[in-house]
Coordinates of C-alpha atoms in Angstrom, one line a residue:
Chain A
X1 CA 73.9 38.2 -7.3
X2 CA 77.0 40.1 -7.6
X3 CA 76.0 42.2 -10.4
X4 CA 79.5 40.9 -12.4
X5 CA 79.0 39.5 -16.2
X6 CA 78.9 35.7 -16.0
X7 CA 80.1 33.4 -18.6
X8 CA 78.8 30.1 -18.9
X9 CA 81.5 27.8 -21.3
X10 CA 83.8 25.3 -21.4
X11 CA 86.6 25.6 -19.1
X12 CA 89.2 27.0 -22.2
X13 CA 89.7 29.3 -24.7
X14 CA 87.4 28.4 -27.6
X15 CA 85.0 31.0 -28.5
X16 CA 84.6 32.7 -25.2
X17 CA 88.1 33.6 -24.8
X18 CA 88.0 36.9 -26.8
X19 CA 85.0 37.8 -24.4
X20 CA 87.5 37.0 -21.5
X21 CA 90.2 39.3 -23.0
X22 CA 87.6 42.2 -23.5
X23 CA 86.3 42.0 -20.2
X24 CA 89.6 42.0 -18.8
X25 CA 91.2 45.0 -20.9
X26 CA 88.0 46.5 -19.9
X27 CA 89.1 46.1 -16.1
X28 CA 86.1 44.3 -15.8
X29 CA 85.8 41.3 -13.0
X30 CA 83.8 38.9 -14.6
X31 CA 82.4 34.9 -13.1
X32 CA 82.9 31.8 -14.6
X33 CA 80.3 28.9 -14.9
X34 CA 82.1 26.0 -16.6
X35 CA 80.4 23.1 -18.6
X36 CA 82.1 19.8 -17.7
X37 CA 79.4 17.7 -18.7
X38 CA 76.1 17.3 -21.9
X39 CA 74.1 17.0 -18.8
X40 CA 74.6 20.4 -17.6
X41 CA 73.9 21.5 -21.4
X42 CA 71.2 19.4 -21.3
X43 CA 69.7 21.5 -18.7
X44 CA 70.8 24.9 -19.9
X45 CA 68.5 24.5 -23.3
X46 CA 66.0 22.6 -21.3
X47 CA 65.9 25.8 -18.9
X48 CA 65.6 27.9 -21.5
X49 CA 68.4 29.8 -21.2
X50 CA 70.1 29.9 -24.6
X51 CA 68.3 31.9 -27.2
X52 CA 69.7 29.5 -30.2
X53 CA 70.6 26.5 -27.6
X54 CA 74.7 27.6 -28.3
X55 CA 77.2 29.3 -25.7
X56 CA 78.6 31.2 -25.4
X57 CA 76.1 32.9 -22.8
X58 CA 76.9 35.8 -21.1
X59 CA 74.5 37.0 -18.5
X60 CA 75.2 40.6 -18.0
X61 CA 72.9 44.1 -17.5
X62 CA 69.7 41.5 -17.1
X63 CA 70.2 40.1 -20.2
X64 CA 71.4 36.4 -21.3
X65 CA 73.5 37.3 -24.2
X66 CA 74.5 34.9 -26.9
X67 CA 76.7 35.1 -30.3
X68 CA 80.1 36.1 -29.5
X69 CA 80.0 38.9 -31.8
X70 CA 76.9 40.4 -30.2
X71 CA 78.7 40.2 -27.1
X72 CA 81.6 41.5 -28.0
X73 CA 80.0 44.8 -30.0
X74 CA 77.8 45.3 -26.8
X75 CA 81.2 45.2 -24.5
X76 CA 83.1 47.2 -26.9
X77 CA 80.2 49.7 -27.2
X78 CA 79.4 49.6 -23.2
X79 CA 83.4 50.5 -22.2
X80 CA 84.1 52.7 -24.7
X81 CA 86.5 50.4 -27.0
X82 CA 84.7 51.1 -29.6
X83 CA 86.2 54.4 -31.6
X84 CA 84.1 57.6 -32.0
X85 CA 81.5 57.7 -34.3
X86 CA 80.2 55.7 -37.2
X87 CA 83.7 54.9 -39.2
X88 CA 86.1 54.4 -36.9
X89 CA 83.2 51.8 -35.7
X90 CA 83.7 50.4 -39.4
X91 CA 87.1 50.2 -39.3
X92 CA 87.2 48.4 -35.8
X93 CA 84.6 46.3 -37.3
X94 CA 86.3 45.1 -40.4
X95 CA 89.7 45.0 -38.6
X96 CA 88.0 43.0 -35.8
X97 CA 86.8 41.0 -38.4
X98 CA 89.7 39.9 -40.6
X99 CA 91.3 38.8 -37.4
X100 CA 88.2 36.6 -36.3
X101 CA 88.9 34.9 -40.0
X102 CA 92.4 34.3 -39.0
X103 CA 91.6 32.6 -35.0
X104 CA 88.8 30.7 -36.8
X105 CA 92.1 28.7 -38.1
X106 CA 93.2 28.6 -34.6
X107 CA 90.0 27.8 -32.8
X108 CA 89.2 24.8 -35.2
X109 CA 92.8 23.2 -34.8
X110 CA 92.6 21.4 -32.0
X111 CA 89.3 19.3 -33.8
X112 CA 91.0 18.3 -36.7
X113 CA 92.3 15.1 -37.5
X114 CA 96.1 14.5 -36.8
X115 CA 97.1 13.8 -40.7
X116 CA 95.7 17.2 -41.2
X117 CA 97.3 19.0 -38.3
X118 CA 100.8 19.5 -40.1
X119 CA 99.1 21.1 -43.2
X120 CA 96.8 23.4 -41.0
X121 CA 99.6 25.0 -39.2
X122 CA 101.3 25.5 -42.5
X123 CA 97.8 27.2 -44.1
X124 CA 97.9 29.4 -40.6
X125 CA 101.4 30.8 -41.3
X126 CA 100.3 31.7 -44.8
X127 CA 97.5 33.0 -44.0
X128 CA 98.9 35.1 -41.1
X129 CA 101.9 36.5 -42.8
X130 CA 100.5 37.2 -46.2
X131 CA 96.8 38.3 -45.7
X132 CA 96.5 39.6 -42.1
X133 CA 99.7 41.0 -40.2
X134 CA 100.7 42.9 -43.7
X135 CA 97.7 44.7 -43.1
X136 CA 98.1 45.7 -39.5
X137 CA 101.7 46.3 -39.8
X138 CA 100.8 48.8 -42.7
X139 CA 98.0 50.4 -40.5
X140 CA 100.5 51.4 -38.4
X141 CA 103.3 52.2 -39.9
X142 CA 101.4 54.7 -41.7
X143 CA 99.5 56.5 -39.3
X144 CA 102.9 55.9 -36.9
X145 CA 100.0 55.9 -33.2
X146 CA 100.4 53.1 -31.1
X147 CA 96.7 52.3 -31.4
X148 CA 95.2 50.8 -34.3
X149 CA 92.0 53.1 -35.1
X150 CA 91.6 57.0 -33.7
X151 CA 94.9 57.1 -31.9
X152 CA 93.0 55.5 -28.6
X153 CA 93.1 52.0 -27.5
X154 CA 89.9 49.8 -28.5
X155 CA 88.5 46.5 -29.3
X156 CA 91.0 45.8 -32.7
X157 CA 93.7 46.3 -30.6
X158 CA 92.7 43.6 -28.2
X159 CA 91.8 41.8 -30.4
X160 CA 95.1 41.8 -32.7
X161 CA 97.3 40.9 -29.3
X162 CA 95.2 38.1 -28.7
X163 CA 95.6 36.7 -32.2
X164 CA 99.5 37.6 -32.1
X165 CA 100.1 35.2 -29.3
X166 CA 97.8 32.7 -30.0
X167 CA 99.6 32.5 -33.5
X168 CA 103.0 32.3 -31.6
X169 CA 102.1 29.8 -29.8
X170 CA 101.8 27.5 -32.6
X171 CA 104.4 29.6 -34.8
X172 CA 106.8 31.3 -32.4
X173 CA 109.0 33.3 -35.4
X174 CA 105.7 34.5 -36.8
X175 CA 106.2 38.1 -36.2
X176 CA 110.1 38.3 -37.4
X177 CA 108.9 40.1 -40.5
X178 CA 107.0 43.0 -38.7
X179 CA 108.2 45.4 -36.6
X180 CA 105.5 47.3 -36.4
X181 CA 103.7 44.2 -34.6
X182 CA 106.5 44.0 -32.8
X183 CA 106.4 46.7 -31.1
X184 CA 102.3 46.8 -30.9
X185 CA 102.7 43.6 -29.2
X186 CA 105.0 44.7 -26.4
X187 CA 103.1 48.5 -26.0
X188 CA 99.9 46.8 -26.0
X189 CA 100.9 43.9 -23.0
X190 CA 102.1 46.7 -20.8
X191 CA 98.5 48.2 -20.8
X192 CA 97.7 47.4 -17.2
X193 CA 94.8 45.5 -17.5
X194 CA 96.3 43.5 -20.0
X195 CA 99.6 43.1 -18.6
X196 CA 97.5 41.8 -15.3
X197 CA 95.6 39.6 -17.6
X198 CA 98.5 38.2 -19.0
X199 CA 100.1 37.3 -16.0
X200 CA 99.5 33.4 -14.1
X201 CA 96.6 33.3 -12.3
X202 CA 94.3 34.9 -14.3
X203 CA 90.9 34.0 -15.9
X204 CA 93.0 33.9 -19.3
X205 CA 93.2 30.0 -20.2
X206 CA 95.7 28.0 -21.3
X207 CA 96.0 26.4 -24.7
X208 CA 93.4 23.7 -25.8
X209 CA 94.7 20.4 -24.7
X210 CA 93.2 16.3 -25.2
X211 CA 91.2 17.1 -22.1
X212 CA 89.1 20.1 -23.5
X213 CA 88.8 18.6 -27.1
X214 CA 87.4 15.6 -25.2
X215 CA 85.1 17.6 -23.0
X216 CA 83.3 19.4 -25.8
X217 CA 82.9 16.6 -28.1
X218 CA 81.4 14.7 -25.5
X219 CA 78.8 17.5 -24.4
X220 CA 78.1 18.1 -27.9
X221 CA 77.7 14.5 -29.1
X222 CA 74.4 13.3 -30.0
Chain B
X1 CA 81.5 59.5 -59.4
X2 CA 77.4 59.1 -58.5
X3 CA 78.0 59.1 -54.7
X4 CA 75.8 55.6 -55.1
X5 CA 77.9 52.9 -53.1
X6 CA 79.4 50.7 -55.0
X7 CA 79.2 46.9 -54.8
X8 CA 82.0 44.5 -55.8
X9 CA 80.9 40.5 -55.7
X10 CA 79.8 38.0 -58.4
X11 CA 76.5 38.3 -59.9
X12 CA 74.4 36.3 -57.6
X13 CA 73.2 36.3 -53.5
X14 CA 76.4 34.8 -52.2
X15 CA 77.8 37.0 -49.0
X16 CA 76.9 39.9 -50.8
X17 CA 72.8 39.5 -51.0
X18 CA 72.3 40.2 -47.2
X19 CA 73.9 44.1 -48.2
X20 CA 72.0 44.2 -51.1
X21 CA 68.6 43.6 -48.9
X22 CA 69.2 45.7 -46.4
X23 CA 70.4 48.9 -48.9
X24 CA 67.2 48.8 -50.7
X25 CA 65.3 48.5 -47.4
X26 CA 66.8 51.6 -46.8
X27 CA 65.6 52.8 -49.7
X28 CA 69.5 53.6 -51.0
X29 CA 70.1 53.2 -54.2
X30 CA 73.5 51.2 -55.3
X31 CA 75.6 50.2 -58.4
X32 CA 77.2 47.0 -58.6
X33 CA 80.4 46.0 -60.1
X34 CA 80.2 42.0 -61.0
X35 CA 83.4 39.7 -61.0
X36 CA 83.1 37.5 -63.9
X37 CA 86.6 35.8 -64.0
X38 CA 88.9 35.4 -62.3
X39 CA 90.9 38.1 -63.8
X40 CA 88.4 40.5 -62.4
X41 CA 89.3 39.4 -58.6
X42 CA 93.0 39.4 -59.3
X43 CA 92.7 43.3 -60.9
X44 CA 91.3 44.6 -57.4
X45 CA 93.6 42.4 -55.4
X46 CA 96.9 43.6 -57.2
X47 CA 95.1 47.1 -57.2
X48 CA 95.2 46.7 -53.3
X49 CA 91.2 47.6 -53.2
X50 CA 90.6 44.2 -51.2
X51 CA 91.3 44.3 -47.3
X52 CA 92.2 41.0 -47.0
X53 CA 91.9 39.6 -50.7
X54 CA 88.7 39.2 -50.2
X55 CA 84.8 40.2 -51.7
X56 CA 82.4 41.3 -50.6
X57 CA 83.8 45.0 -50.9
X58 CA 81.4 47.9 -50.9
X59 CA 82.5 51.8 -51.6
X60 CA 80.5 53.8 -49.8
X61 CA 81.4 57.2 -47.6
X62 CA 85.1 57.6 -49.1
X63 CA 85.6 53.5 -47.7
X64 CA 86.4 50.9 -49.4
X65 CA 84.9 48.7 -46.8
X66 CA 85.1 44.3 -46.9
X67 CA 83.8 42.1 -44.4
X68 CA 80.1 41.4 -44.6
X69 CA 79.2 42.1 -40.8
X70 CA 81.2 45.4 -40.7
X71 CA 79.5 46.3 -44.0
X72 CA 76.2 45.6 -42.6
X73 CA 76.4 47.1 -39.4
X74 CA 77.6 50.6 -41.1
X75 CA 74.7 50.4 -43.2
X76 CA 72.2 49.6 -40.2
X77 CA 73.6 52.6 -38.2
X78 CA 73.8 55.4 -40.8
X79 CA 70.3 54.6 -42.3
X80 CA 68.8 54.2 -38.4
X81 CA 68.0 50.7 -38.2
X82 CA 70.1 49.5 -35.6
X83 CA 68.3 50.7 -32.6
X84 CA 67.8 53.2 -29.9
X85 CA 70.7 52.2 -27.7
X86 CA 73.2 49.8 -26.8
X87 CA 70.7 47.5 -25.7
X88 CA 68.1 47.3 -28.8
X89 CA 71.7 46.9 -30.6
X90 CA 72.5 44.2 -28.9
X91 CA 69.5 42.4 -29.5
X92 CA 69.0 43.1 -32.8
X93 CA 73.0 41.5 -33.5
X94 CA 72.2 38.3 -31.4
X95 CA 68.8 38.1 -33.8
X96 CA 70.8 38.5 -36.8
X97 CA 73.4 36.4 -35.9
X98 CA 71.0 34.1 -35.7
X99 CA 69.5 34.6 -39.2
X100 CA 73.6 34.8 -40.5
X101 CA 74.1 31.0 -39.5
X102 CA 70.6 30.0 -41.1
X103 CA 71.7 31.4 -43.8
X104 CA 75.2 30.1 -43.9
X105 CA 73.9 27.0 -43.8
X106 CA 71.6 27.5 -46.8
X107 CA 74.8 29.0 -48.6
X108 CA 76.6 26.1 -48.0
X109 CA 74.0 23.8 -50.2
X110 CA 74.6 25.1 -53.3
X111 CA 78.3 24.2 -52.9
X112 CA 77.3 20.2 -51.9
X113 CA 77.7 17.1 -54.3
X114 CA 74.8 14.9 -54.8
X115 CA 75.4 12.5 -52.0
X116 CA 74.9 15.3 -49.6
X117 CA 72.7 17.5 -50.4
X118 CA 69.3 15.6 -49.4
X119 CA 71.1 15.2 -45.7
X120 CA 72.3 19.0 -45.9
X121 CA 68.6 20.1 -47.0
X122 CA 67.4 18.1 -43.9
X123 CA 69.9 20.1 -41.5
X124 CA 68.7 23.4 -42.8
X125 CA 65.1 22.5 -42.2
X126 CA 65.5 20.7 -38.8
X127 CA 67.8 23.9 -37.8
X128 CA 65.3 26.4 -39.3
X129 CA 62.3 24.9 -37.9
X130 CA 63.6 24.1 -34.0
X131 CA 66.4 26.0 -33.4
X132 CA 65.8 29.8 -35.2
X133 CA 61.8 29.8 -36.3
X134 CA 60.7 28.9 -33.3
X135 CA 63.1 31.7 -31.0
X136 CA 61.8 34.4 -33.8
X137 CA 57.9 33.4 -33.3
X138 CA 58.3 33.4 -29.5
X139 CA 59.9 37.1 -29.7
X140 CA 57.0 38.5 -31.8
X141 CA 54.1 36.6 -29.3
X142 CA 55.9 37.9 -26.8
X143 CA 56.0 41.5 -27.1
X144 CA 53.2 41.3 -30.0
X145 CA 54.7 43.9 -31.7
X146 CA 54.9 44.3 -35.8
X147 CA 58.9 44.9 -35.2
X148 CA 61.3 42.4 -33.6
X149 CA 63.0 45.5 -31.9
X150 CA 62.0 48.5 -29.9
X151 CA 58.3 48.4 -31.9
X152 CA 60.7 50.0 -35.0
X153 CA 61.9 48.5 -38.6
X154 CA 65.5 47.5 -38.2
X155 CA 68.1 45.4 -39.6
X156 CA 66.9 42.0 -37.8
X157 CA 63.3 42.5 -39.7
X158 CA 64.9 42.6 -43.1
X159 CA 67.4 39.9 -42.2
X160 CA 64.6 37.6 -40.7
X161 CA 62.5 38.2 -43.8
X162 CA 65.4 37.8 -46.5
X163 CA 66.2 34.3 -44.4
X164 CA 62.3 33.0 -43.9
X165 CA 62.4 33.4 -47.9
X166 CA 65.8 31.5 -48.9
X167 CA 63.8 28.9 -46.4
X168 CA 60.6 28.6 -48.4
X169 CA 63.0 28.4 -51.7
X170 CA 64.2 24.9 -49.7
X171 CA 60.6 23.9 -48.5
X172 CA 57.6 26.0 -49.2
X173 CA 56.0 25.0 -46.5
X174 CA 58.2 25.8 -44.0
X175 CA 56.2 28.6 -42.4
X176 CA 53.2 25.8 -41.6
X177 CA 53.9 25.9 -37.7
X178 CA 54.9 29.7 -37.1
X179 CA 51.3 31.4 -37.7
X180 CA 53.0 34.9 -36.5
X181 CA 56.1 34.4 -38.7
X182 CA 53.5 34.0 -41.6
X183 CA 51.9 37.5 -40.4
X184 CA 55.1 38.9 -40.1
X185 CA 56.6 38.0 -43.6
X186 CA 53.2 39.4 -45.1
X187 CA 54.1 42.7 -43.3
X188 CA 57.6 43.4 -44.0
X189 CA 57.1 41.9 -47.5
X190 CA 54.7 45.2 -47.7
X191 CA 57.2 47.6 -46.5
X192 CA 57.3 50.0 -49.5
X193 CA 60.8 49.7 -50.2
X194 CA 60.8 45.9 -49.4
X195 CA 57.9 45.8 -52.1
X196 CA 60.0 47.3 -54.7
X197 CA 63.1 45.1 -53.9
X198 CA 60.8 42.0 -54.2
X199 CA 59.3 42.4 -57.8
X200 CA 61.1 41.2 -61.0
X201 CA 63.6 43.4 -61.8
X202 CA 65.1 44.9 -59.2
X203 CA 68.9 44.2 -57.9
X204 CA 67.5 40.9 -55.7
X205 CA 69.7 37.9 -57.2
X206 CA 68.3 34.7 -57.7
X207 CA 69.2 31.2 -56.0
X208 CA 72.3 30.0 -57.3
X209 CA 72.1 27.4 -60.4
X210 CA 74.9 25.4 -61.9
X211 CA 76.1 28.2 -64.0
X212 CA 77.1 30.3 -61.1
X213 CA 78.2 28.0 -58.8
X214 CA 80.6 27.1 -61.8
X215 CA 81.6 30.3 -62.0
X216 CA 82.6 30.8 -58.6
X217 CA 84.8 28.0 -58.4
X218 CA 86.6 29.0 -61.1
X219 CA 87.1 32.6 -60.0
X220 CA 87.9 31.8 -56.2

């Protein structure tokens, strides 16, 4: 045993990839268990191992952690990403929240049917420019920090960059109308861990493709 | 200004019920603000009150504060039932995360035509009675503590209880297999402030009905 967090998913993004960026802006080497097949689910709840017989799982500190957002809070809290004291906790927490809304879009894309694919990418770019980025953009302009809550980098600005490229990659102009994001963006990727994190050959994954839609319907089929 | 947090939401359980549970648990007293039309939701949008357009949205501590986990999770820390440490957290979030999609689920009926709901109802009770009862009863024979946490009240007790209830309301008999959830609900149900929160007219909404289900479609 290594004594490293170990994350037992699919080999993709899906819901463990936040974990994976937390982890990594952390500068925390993490292992990998990936699902390739329902009998290697099978076994996992059959074993035991998953409180509510979902993953993600993280085993890490002797304990087999589920629910992303458990997981999360308890990285955030662990490496010090997570403000000081009780409100700037609330504001990571609400702004950490918001943005979860806005992935959810992201995370559910690949599963939906192709007549609908045209219209969900069209509800994403509303969504992100009108509700969420005008928010962030505002946070920062007024306070004028380069860190989102208490002037000190944390878990909402992780999380934003991750939901700034993932909503590129789908809408690449996305960001033309905020500066402020623009510049977040760039300051935030040139955080070392991050900018290691984002380069090839790291544990970030790559977009969902046929394969990994395929891979979790089947483990998940009844 | 009564230094009482506020709470902004329609008038029944909805996202906003789990807040209202755990403030009276807490023994914190709270106004509440109700959105009738859809008017109402449109004043504190253009009004810019609303993070992210969105209710639930509680004042409280000089913050206008919106999403229901963030909301919660201040709560739970500032009144002390959240834990002794980063662990206990952690185990009380994975418990209630547990008792937020039970719930969800149960939200979810209310909102389904006729031709679903029987299957719908099935899914909550299958889910409720193999997939959450049974982790909660296993936690409590475990440890045989009266508290799911660190032998202290917290936030996953009052969750746990406020979801084993909004189960019965579905099947009454729910309970029949988990003889130290039944033990457990008698106990919190007595917590003083519990107590108080579950007698006839306190702030506790009841299930949705046709009336208010209307009325949230129309606002939203």
């Amino acid at each position: 045993m290594s004594g490293k967090p170990r994350l037992t998913y699919f080999n993709g993004r899906g819901r463990m990839e936040p974990v994976r960026w937390l982890l990594a802006a952390a500068g925390v080497e993490f292992e990998e268990n990936f699902l390739e097949t329902k009998e290697q689910y099978e076994k996992l709840i059959a074993d035991g191992v998953l409180l509510f017989q979902q993953v993600p799982l993280v085993e890490m500190d002797g304990m087999k952690m589920v629910q992303t957002r458990a997981i999360l809070s308890y990285i955030a809290g662990k490496y010090d990403l997570y403000g000081k004291g009780l409100k700037e906790r609330a504001m990571i927490d609400m702004y950490v929240e918001g943005i979860t809304d806005l992935m959810q879009m992201i995370l559910m894309y690949p599963f939906s049917a192709p007549e609908a694919k045209e219209k969900s990418i069209e509800s994403l770019k509303e969504r992100a420019t009108t509700r969420y980025f005008p928010v962030f953009e505002k946070v920062l302009k007024e306070h004028g920090q380069d860190f989102l809550v208490g002037n000190k980098f944390s878990w909402a600005d992780v999380q934003l960059i991750e939901a700034i490229l993932a909503v590129e990659e789908k809408i690449p102009a996305v960001l033309s109308g905020f500066p402020q994001l623009q510049a977040f963006k760039v300051r935030i990727s040139n955080v070392p861990t991050i900018k290691k994190f984002l380069q090839p050959g790291s544990q970030r994954k790559p977009p969902p493709d046929e394969r990994y839609v395929e891979t979790v319907l089947k483990t998940f089929k009844k | 200004m009564t230094g009482k947090p506020k709470l902004y939401y329609a008038n029944g359980r909805g996202k906003m019920e789990s807040i209202r549970w755990l403030l009276a648990a807490a023994g914190v007293e709270f106004e509440e603000q109700f959105i009738e039309k859809k008017e109402d939701l449109e004043k504190l949008r253009n009004g810019g009150d609303l993070m992210f357009q969105q209710v639930p949205m509680v004042e409280i501590d000089g913050m206008k504060m919106v999403q229901t986990r963030a909301i919660l999770s201040y709560i739970a820390a500032k009144y002390n039932l959240y834990g002794k440490d980063l662990k206990e957290r952690a185990w009380i979030d994975m418990y209630v995360e547990g008792t937020t999609d039970l719930m969800g689920l149960i939200m979810q009926l209310a909102f389904q035509t006729a031709d679903t709901k029987e299957k719908h109802l099935a899914l909550i009770i299958e889910r409720a009675t193999t997939r959450y009862f049974p982790v909660y009863e296993k936690v409590l024979k475990g440890h045989g503590q009266d508290y799911l946490v660190g032998n202290k009240l917290s936030w996953a007790d009052i969750h746990l209880l406020e979801a084993i209830l909004m189960v019965e309301e579905c099947k009454a008999d729910a309970l029949s297999a988990f003889p130290l959830l039944q033990a457990f609900k008698g106990r919190i149900s007595n917590i003083p402030t519990i107590k108080k929160f579950l007698q006839p007219g306190s702030q506790r909404k009841p299930p949705p009905e046709e009336k208010f289900i209307a009325s949230v479609k129309k606002i939203f």
